Tab-separated table of C-alpha atoms in Angstrom:
chain	number	residue	atom	x	y	z
A	1	MET	CA	32.211	36.276	49.170
A	2	ALA	CA	30.992	38.962	46.740
A	3	GLY	CA	31.999	36.630	43.740
A	4	SER	CA	29.921	33.710	44.970
A	5	ASN	CA	26.819	35.919	45.074
A	6	GLY	CA	27.204	36.768	41.405
A	7	ARG	CA	27.561	33.096	40.447
A	8	GLN	CA	24.416	32.181	42.456
A	9	LYS	CA	22.483	34.883	40.663
A	10	THR	CA	23.747	33.551	37.206
A	11	VAL	CA	22.776	30.025	38.009
A	12	ARG	CA	19.440	31.171	39.326
A	13	ASP	CA	18.782	33.166	36.118
A	14	MET	CA	19.733	30.137	33.968
A	15	ILE	CA	17.370	27.835	35.947
A	16	LEU	CA	14.546	30.396	35.595
A	17	SER	CA	15.231	30.718	31.841
A	18	LEU	CA	15.138	26.983	31.386
A	19	ALA	CA	11.815	26.787	33.279
A	20	LEU	CA	10.329	29.529	31.132
A	21	ILE	CA	11.427	27.759	27.954
A	22	GLY	CA	9.960	24.528	29.205
A	23	LEU	CA	6.639	26.182	29.947
A	24	ALA	CA	6.535	27.784	26.556
A	25	ALA	CA	7.337	24.428	24.846
A	26	GLY	CA	4.655	22.715	26.946
A	27	PHE	CA	2.127	25.355	25.997
A	28	ILE	CA	2.935	25.095	22.292
A	29	TYR	CA	2.690	21.227	22.481
A	30	LEU	CA	-0.800	21.614	23.931
A	31	LEU	CA	-1.974	24.023	21.171
A	32	VAL	CA	-0.747	21.751	18.385
A	33	PRO	CA	-3.420	19.167	17.370
A	34	HIS	CA	-2.436	15.530	17.808
A	35	ASP	CA	-4.146	12.867	15.589
A	36	ASP	CA	-2.877	9.433	16.283
A	37	HIS	CA	-5.217	7.419	14.064
A	38	ALA	CA	-4.417	6.710	10.486
A	39	PRO	CA	-5.630	9.202	7.915
A	40	ASP	CA	-8.814	8.356	6.064
A	41	ILE	CA	-7.803	7.320	2.594
A	42	LYS	CA	-10.105	8.428	-0.160
A	43	ARG	CA	-11.904	5.840	-2.176
A	44	VAL	CA	-11.309	6.089	-5.920
A	45	ASP	CA	-13.659	5.099	-8.786
A	46	TYR	CA	-11.652	2.971	-11.160
A	47	ARG	CA	-14.388	2.159	-13.748
A	48	VAL	CA	-13.238	4.576	-16.485
A	49	GLU	CA	-9.591	3.530	-16.181
A	50	LEU	CA	-10.641	-0.144	-16.307
A	51	LEU	CA	-12.585	0.311	-19.415
A	52	THR	CA	-9.663	2.208	-21.013
A	53	ALA	CA	-7.184	-0.497	-20.011
A	54	ARG	CA	-9.414	-3.364	-21.256
A	55	ARG	CA	-9.647	-1.675	-24.676
A	56	ALA	CA	-5.927	-0.801	-24.940
A	57	ALA	CA	-4.018	-3.722	-23.220
A	58	SER	CA	-2.592	-6.601	-25.126
A	59	TYR	CA	-3.953	-9.010	-22.401
A	60	PRO	CA	-7.178	-9.618	-20.509
A	61	VAL	CA	-7.186	-6.973	-17.742
A	62	ALA	CA	-8.395	-8.159	-14.359
A	63	ALA	CA	-10.388	-6.313	-11.687
A	64	PRO	CA	-12.254	-7.677	-8.614
A	65	GLU	CA	-16.043	-8.283	-8.687
A	66	GLY	CA	-18.169	-8.920	-5.716
A	67	LEU	CA	-15.856	-7.680	-2.961
A	68	PRO	CA	-17.676	-6.255	0.079
A	69	SER	CA	-17.803	-2.443	0.353
A	70	THR	CA	-15.190	-2.790	3.352
A	71	TRP	CA	-12.605	-3.110	0.542
A	72	LYS	CA	-11.725	0.412	-0.590
A	73	ALA	CA	-10.064	1.034	-3.936
A	74	THR	CA	-7.390	3.669	-3.335
A	75	SER	CA	-5.330	3.911	-6.454
A	76	VAL	CA	-5.597	3.083	-10.118
A	77	ARG	CA	-3.512	3.464	-13.309
A	78	PHE	CA	-2.950	2.103	-16.653
A	79	GLN	CA	0.413	2.817	-18.449
A	80	GLY	CA	-0.035	1.751	-22.027
A	81	GLU	CA	3.362	2.992	-22.996
A	82	GLU	CA	5.116	0.933	-20.313
A	83	SER	CA	4.427	-2.720	-21.223
A	84	ASP	CA	0.700	-2.334	-20.841
A	85	ARG	CA	1.059	-2.031	-17.002
A	86	TRP	CA	-2.212	-2.135	-15.039
A	87	HIS	CA	-2.354	-1.223	-11.299
A	88	LEU	CA	-5.280	-1.320	-8.928
A	89	GLY	CA	-4.727	-0.645	-5.189
A	90	PHE	CA	-7.026	-1.430	-2.299
A	91	GLN	CA	-7.251	-0.990	1.403
A	92	ASP	CA	-8.638	-4.214	2.872
A	93	PRO	CA	-11.074	-4.312	5.845
A	94	ASP	CA	-8.187	-4.506	8.344
A	95	GLY	CA	-6.499	-1.421	6.820
A	96	GLN	CA	-3.801	-3.392	4.973
A	97	TYR	CA	-2.789	-2.759	1.438
A	98	VAL	CA	-3.547	-5.089	-1.498
A	99	GLN	CA	-2.709	-4.445	-5.134
A	100	VAL	CA	-3.550	-6.072	-8.415
A	101	GLU	CA	-0.665	-5.634	-10.888
A	102	GLN	CA	-0.598	-6.811	-14.508
A	103	SER	CA	1.898	-6.306	-17.315
A	104	ALA	CA	3.247	-7.589	-20.539
A	105	GLN	CA	6.740	-6.799	-19.224
A	106	LYS	CA	9.370	-9.570	-18.786
A	107	ARG	CA	7.813	-11.885	-16.135
A	108	SER	CA	10.769	-12.162	-13.713
A	109	ASP	CA	11.432	-8.474	-13.630
A	110	PHE	CA	7.731	-7.612	-13.242
A	111	ILE	CA	7.216	-10.084	-10.362
A	112	ASP	CA	10.318	-8.640	-8.622
A	113	GLN	CA	8.932	-5.069	-8.994
A	114	ALA	CA	5.340	-6.000	-7.984
A	115	SER	CA	6.377	-7.930	-4.900
A	116	GLN	CA	9.242	-5.653	-4.167
A	117	GLY	CA	11.837	-8.271	-3.970
A	118	GLY	CA	9.779	-11.443	-3.242
A	119	SER	CA	10.958	-14.916	-4.097
A	120	ALA	CA	8.847	-17.941	-5.080
A	121	THR	CA	8.135	-20.293	-2.246
A	122	GLY	CA	7.458	-23.307	-4.479
A	123	ARG	CA	3.952	-23.482	-2.882
A	124	THR	CA	0.979	-23.230	-5.332
A	125	GLU	CA	-2.656	-23.198	-4.685
A	126	ARG	CA	-5.794	-23.253	-6.651
A	127	ILE	CA	-7.863	-20.162	-6.261
A	128	GLY	CA	-11.000	-19.648	-8.442
A	129	GLY	CA	-10.051	-22.579	-10.648
A	130	ARG	CA	-6.574	-21.109	-11.433
A	131	THR	CA	-3.118	-21.864	-10.123
A	132	TRP	CA	-1.273	-19.225	-8.180
A	133	THR	CA	2.267	-19.379	-6.691
A	134	ARG	CA	3.162	-17.796	-3.398
A	135	TYR	CA	6.015	-15.335	-3.137
A	136	THR	CA	7.469	-14.049	0.162
A	137	GLY	CA	10.555	-12.246	1.431
A	138	GLY	CA	10.017	-8.920	-0.350
A	139	ARG	CA	8.335	-5.870	1.007
A	140	TYR	CA	5.104	-7.430	-0.008
A	141	ASP	CA	3.799	-11.042	0.045
A	142	ALA	CA	2.323	-12.017	-3.393
A	143	LEU	CA	0.358	-14.496	-5.370
A	144	VAL	CA	1.413	-14.878	-9.062
A	145	LEU	CA	-1.058	-16.345	-11.535
A	146	GLU	CA	0.403	-19.204	-13.566
A	147	GLY	CA	-0.406	-20.028	-17.207
A	148	THR	CA	-0.785	-16.603	-18.724
A	149	PRO	CA	1.522	-16.293	-21.639
A	150	GLY	CA	2.099	-12.772	-22.854
A	151	SER	CA	1.254	-11.219	-19.485
A	152	THR	CA	1.776	-11.546	-15.742
A	153	THR	CA	-0.801	-11.075	-13.002
A	154	VAL	CA	0.342	-10.389	-9.445
A	155	VAL	CA	-1.797	-9.836	-6.294
A	156	ALA	CA	0.544	-8.424	-3.657
A	157	GLY	CA	0.476	-6.314	-0.559
A	158	THR	CA	1.024	-5.994	3.238
A	159	ALA	CA	-2.245	-7.944	3.937
A	160	SER	CA	-2.335	-11.630	4.961
A	161	PHE	CA	-2.257	-14.391	2.391
A	162	ASP	CA	-5.963	-14.973	3.449
A	163	ARG	CA	-6.774	-11.503	2.161
A	164	LEU	CA	-4.577	-11.824	-0.987
A	165	THR	CA	-6.442	-15.065	-1.712
A	166	LYS	CA	-9.773	-13.264	-1.381
A	167	MET	CA	-8.615	-10.674	-3.921
A	168	ALA	CA	-7.291	-13.301	-6.344
A	169	ALA	CA	-10.558	-15.263	-6.122
A	170	ALA	CA	-12.557	-11.988	-6.988
A	171	LEU	CA	-10.599	-11.138	-10.107
A	172	LYS	CA	-12.500	-11.336	-13.309
A	173	THR	CA	-11.315	-10.279	-16.799
A	174	GLY	CA	-13.554	-8.508	-19.351
């Protein structure tokens, strides 16, 4: 009988220790701030980079004009040393990503990179008086501008084709 009393005390001590650890973990959980909404992405001004790219690139550099302020520019870069590569990223009004990519790089390689593995659907559409081909199946859906020898223009992202089309329609070259 003396042995069972010792075992009961050990089990009781273990249960009390677990309860104390649980209370401490719960208290720490309550102290840590929890923010479940997406972070606010900072809007960038791309005017200087656009002017630089338009002066340096070997092709007409495109950027949107007339988009509502609910479209937020989030990233911009021009890499003249890497096939005159132009990138302009946006967050659309629904919080989805849309990018404009242009390059003088080999067309098939560039489309694969910009759509992150997309394939042509064979479906084309006229947007803003220009012919665009749809690409799907990659990380991003994409629209690829046809008839631009010497460069490739891709509008791609996680947004719907409706939003990609809106971006493509807004693109102007300078």
